[in-house]
Amino acid sequence: MSQYDLISTGFYGNTTPEELVQKYGSPLYVYNEAVLRERCKEMRNLVSCPNFKVQYSAKANSNKELLKIIRSEGLHTDAMSPGEIFIMLQSGYHPEEIFFVANNASEEEMQYVIDAGILVSVDSLSQLQMYGRLNPGGRVAVRINAGAGVGHHEKVITAGKKTKFGVNADLIPEIKQIAEQYKLRIVGLNQHLGSLFMEPDGYIAGAQALLSVAEQFENLEFVDFGGGFGIPYRKHSGEQRLDLEALGSELSAIVQDWTAQYGQDIAFHTEPGRYIVAESSVLLGKVNAIKHNGTTKFVGTDVGFNVLARPVMYDSWHDLEFYRNGSRLDGYQLELATITGNICESGDIIAKDREVPIIEEGDICGILDTGAYGFAMSSNYNNRLRPAEVLIRTDGSPELIRRRDTLEDLLRNYE
Ligand code: LLP
């Protein structure tokens, strides 16, 4: 087991996992403001060109307080639903700082976004037509599918022939024809190849492919290369970080050359979600019951897949830490155990046959790197209450930034 652990990195500030659970209940999403700000800064400095903009992809986590911090770090944001836009506006984002990347938007949704004065990216020829009908003469962006995707799982690859996203690059004449029909100005091209890459190559190749599509458009204001930047989910085993510096300098060189050739001022954007928020959170839970079925030790926690869906949905790995009496259980004695949640399905497993310390009932478990697609994908399945979210401020003190659901919340939508 590696030396890396959250207590020694100061993640919990001036408190401990036990104190947090005692005060705010369990399960509990705990965020660290300093880590979040650090990731924003890294991304902001990715590309050295004057018009580089990072648009945080808020689908990864749209907690209002976190959005405020991310905005204060100078990041703009991309939204994919009116609900996300609503939360962003409530968090202080201005319409011109939001980019709506639509997928199969309804007319009502499109109208809402246009009325809010937010720039839209359309995802198909028919959506371009819909946009033209609703906002003739408007400015619009087009999401291009330049052919190849990347990602940690089939379900999160978002470019290439097998996916539903983007307009194929060979439909440029049709895009231009619709734009002309409705007097639209195509001001930007965007793409998103998929989620979680750890090597720069695929992203760089994707950027080059998008730039060669962009050459075929005049008067673009921006080209947006998308998100997908991975984080090391296996830190305990020494997994290396994505080499962001190498990626950034390669991308900087490419965009500088390309701009010179394009011959006019143009901005470049990225849309990271996971990279900004994933490592800023640990999800705490409680070990409620331990049992042995056959040869398997089952460690039963209160973290069901309604709270964290990633392991069940994508077989995703999250490093685990267990705490007792204010410190992390050390790893001298290890055994295999299967860590489960409390949902009524046998697939409700956080980690199968994982090598862990000798865990006892009452221990606290910490599930690492859960800031992205953690709370954002939580639900009330089994009528369980979605957890509270707490932020460790830069001075080390904890602050509740979203309360736990109450039983009354379960009744909220009935007459
Ligand atoms: N831009 C667009 C258009 C996207 O669809 C996404 C993510 C992003 C940016 C941000 O991607 P990121 O930088 O976070 O990889 N629930 C899955 C990931 C789904 C990603 C969906 N789209 C997971 O937990 O792995």
PDB file of C-alpha atoms and ligand atoms in Angstrom, residues 55-60 78-80 101 143 152-153 155-156 158 165 190-197 224 226-230 233 270-277 309-310 313-314 316 318 372-374 377, ligand 1:
ATOM      1  CA  GLN A  55     -15.369  26.104 -19.807  1.00  0.00           C
ATOM      2  CA  TYR A  56     -15.988  23.897 -16.802  1.00  0.00           C
ATOM      3  CA  SER A  57     -18.378  21.122 -17.766  1.00  0.00           C
ATOM      4  CA  ALA A  58     -20.853  21.366 -14.938  1.00  0.00           C
ATOM      5  CA  LYS A  59     -22.469  17.995 -15.547  1.00  0.00           C
ATOM      6  CA  ALA A  60     -19.606  16.598 -13.461  1.00  0.00           C
ATOM      7  CA  ASP A  78     -20.701  24.503 -20.435  1.00  0.00           C
ATOM      8  CA  ALA A  79     -24.239  23.372 -19.830  1.00  0.00           C
ATOM      9  CA  MET A  80     -26.293  20.605 -21.288  1.00  0.00           C
ATOM     10  CA  VAL A 101     -23.977  22.067 -25.756  1.00  0.00           C
ATOM     11  CA  ARG A 143     -20.603  20.230 -32.600  1.00  0.00           C
ATOM     12  CA  HIS A 152     -12.550   4.842 -20.172  1.00  0.00           C
ATOM     13  CA  HIS A 153     -15.688   2.908 -21.079  1.00  0.00           C
ATOM     14  CA  LYS A 155     -20.616   4.382 -22.487  1.00  0.00           C
ATOM     15  CA  VAL A 156     -18.532   7.558 -22.283  1.00  0.00           C
ATOM     16  CA  THR A 158     -18.696  10.491 -27.522  1.00  0.00           C
ATOM     17  CA  PHE A 165     -23.008  12.891 -30.938  1.00  0.00           C
ATOM     18  CA  ASN A 190     -16.778  22.288 -30.788  1.00  0.00           C
ATOM     19  CA  GLN A 191     -16.265  18.623 -30.111  1.00  0.00           C
ATOM     20  CA  HIS A 192     -15.986  16.262 -27.198  1.00  0.00           C
ATOM     21  CA  LEU A 193     -14.196  13.000 -27.873  1.00  0.00           C
ATOM     22  CA  GLY A 194     -15.108  11.234 -24.657  1.00  0.00           C
ATOM     23  CA  SER A 195     -14.309  11.045 -21.014  1.00  0.00           C
ATOM     24  CA  LEU A 196     -11.102  10.096 -19.209  1.00  0.00           C
ATOM     25  CA  PHE A 197      -7.974   9.844 -21.273  1.00  0.00           C
ATOM     26  CA  ASP A 224     -13.508  24.183 -28.681  1.00  0.00           C
ATOM     27  CA  GLY A 226     -13.826  19.491 -25.499  1.00  0.00           C
ATOM     28  CA  GLY A 227     -13.053  17.807 -22.200  1.00  0.00           C
ATOM     29  CA  GLY A 228     -12.104  14.299 -21.157  1.00  0.00           C
ATOM     30  CA  PHE A 229      -8.874  14.958 -19.199  1.00  0.00           C
ATOM     31  CA  GLY A 230      -8.361  11.974 -16.914  1.00  0.00           C
ATOM     32  CA  TYR A 233      -8.088   6.848  -9.823  1.00  0.00           C
ATOM     33  CA  THR A 270     -11.593  23.301 -23.556  1.00  0.00           C
ATOM     34  CA  GLU A 271     -14.425  21.742 -21.544  1.00  0.00           C
ATOM     35  CA  PRO A 272     -12.979  19.779 -18.619  1.00  0.00           C
ATOM     36  CA  GLY A 273     -15.385  18.408 -16.044  1.00  0.00           C
ATOM     37  CA  ARG A 274     -13.750  15.524 -14.196  1.00  0.00           C
ATOM     38  CA  TYR A 275     -10.281  17.058 -14.028  1.00  0.00           C
ATOM     39  CA  ILE A 276     -11.590  20.117 -12.205  1.00  0.00           C
ATOM     40  CA  VAL A 277     -13.668  18.432  -9.508  1.00  0.00           C
ATOM     41  CA  ALA A 309     -23.232   5.102  -9.357  1.00  0.00           C
ATOM     42  CA  ARG A 310     -19.850   4.920 -11.085  1.00  0.00           C
ATOM     43  CA  MET A 313     -22.404   1.733 -14.043  1.00  0.00           C
ATOM     44  CA  TYR A 314     -18.904   1.555 -15.500  1.00  0.00           C
ATOM     45  CA  SER A 316     -15.083   2.099 -12.147  1.00  0.00           C
ATOM     46  CA  HIS A 318     -12.132   4.177  -6.682  1.00  0.00           C
ATOM     47  CA  ALA A 372     -16.990  14.242 -10.548  1.00  0.00           C
ATOM     48  CA  TYR A 373     -20.123  12.314 -11.500  1.00  0.00           C
ATOM     49  CA  GLY A 374     -20.616  11.419  -7.843  1.00  0.00           C
ATOM     50  CA  MET A 377     -25.468  11.103 -10.615  1.00  0.00           C
TER      51      MET A 377
HETATM   52  N1  LLP B   1     -18.139  18.311 -22.838  1.00  0.00           N
HETATM   53  C1  LLP B   1     -19.157  17.511 -23.201  1.00  0.00           C
HETATM   54  C2  LLP B   1     -19.947  17.863 -24.380  1.00  0.00           C
HETATM   55  C3  LLP B   1     -19.447  16.362 -22.456  1.00  0.00           C
HETATM   56  O1  LLP B   1     -20.459  15.583 -22.817  1.00  0.00           O
HETATM   57  C4  LLP B   1     -18.660  16.046 -21.322  1.00  0.00           C
HETATM   58  C5  LLP B   1     -18.942  14.852 -20.521  1.00  0.00           C
HETATM   59  C6  LLP B   1     -17.616  16.924 -20.975  1.00  0.00           C
HETATM   60  C7  LLP B   1     -17.387  18.038 -21.767  1.00  0.00           C
HETATM   61  C8  LLP B   1     -16.748  16.713 -19.771  1.00  0.00           C
HETATM   62  O2  LLP B   1     -16.063  15.516 -19.801  1.00  0.00           O
HETATM   63  P1  LLP B   1     -14.958  15.207 -18.654  1.00  0.00           P
HETATM   64  O3  LLP B   1     -13.901  16.257 -18.760  1.00  0.00           O
HETATM   65  O4  LLP B   1     -15.648  15.262 -17.356  1.00  0.00           O
HETATM   66  O5  LLP B   1     -14.473  13.841 -18.974  1.00  0.00           O
HETATM   67  N2  LLP B   1     -20.481   9.783 -15.950  1.00  0.00           N
HETATM   68  C9  LLP B   1     -19.256   9.400 -16.613  1.00  0.00           C
HETATM   69  C10 LLP B   1     -18.691  10.494 -17.486  1.00  0.00           C
HETATM   70  C11 LLP B   1     -19.691  11.035 -18.487  1.00  0.00           C
HETATM   71  C12 LLP B   1     -19.168  12.205 -19.279  1.00  0.00           C
HETATM   72  C13 LLP B   1     -20.257  12.870 -20.049  1.00  0.00           C
HETATM   73  N3  LLP B   1     -19.841  13.984 -20.817  1.00  0.00           N
HETATM   74  C14 LLP B   1     -18.257   8.949 -15.556  1.00  0.00           C
HETATM   75  O6  LLP B   1     -18.576   8.970 -14.383  1.00  0.00           O
HETATM   76  O7  LLP B   1     -17.166   8.526 -15.895  1.00  0.00           O
END
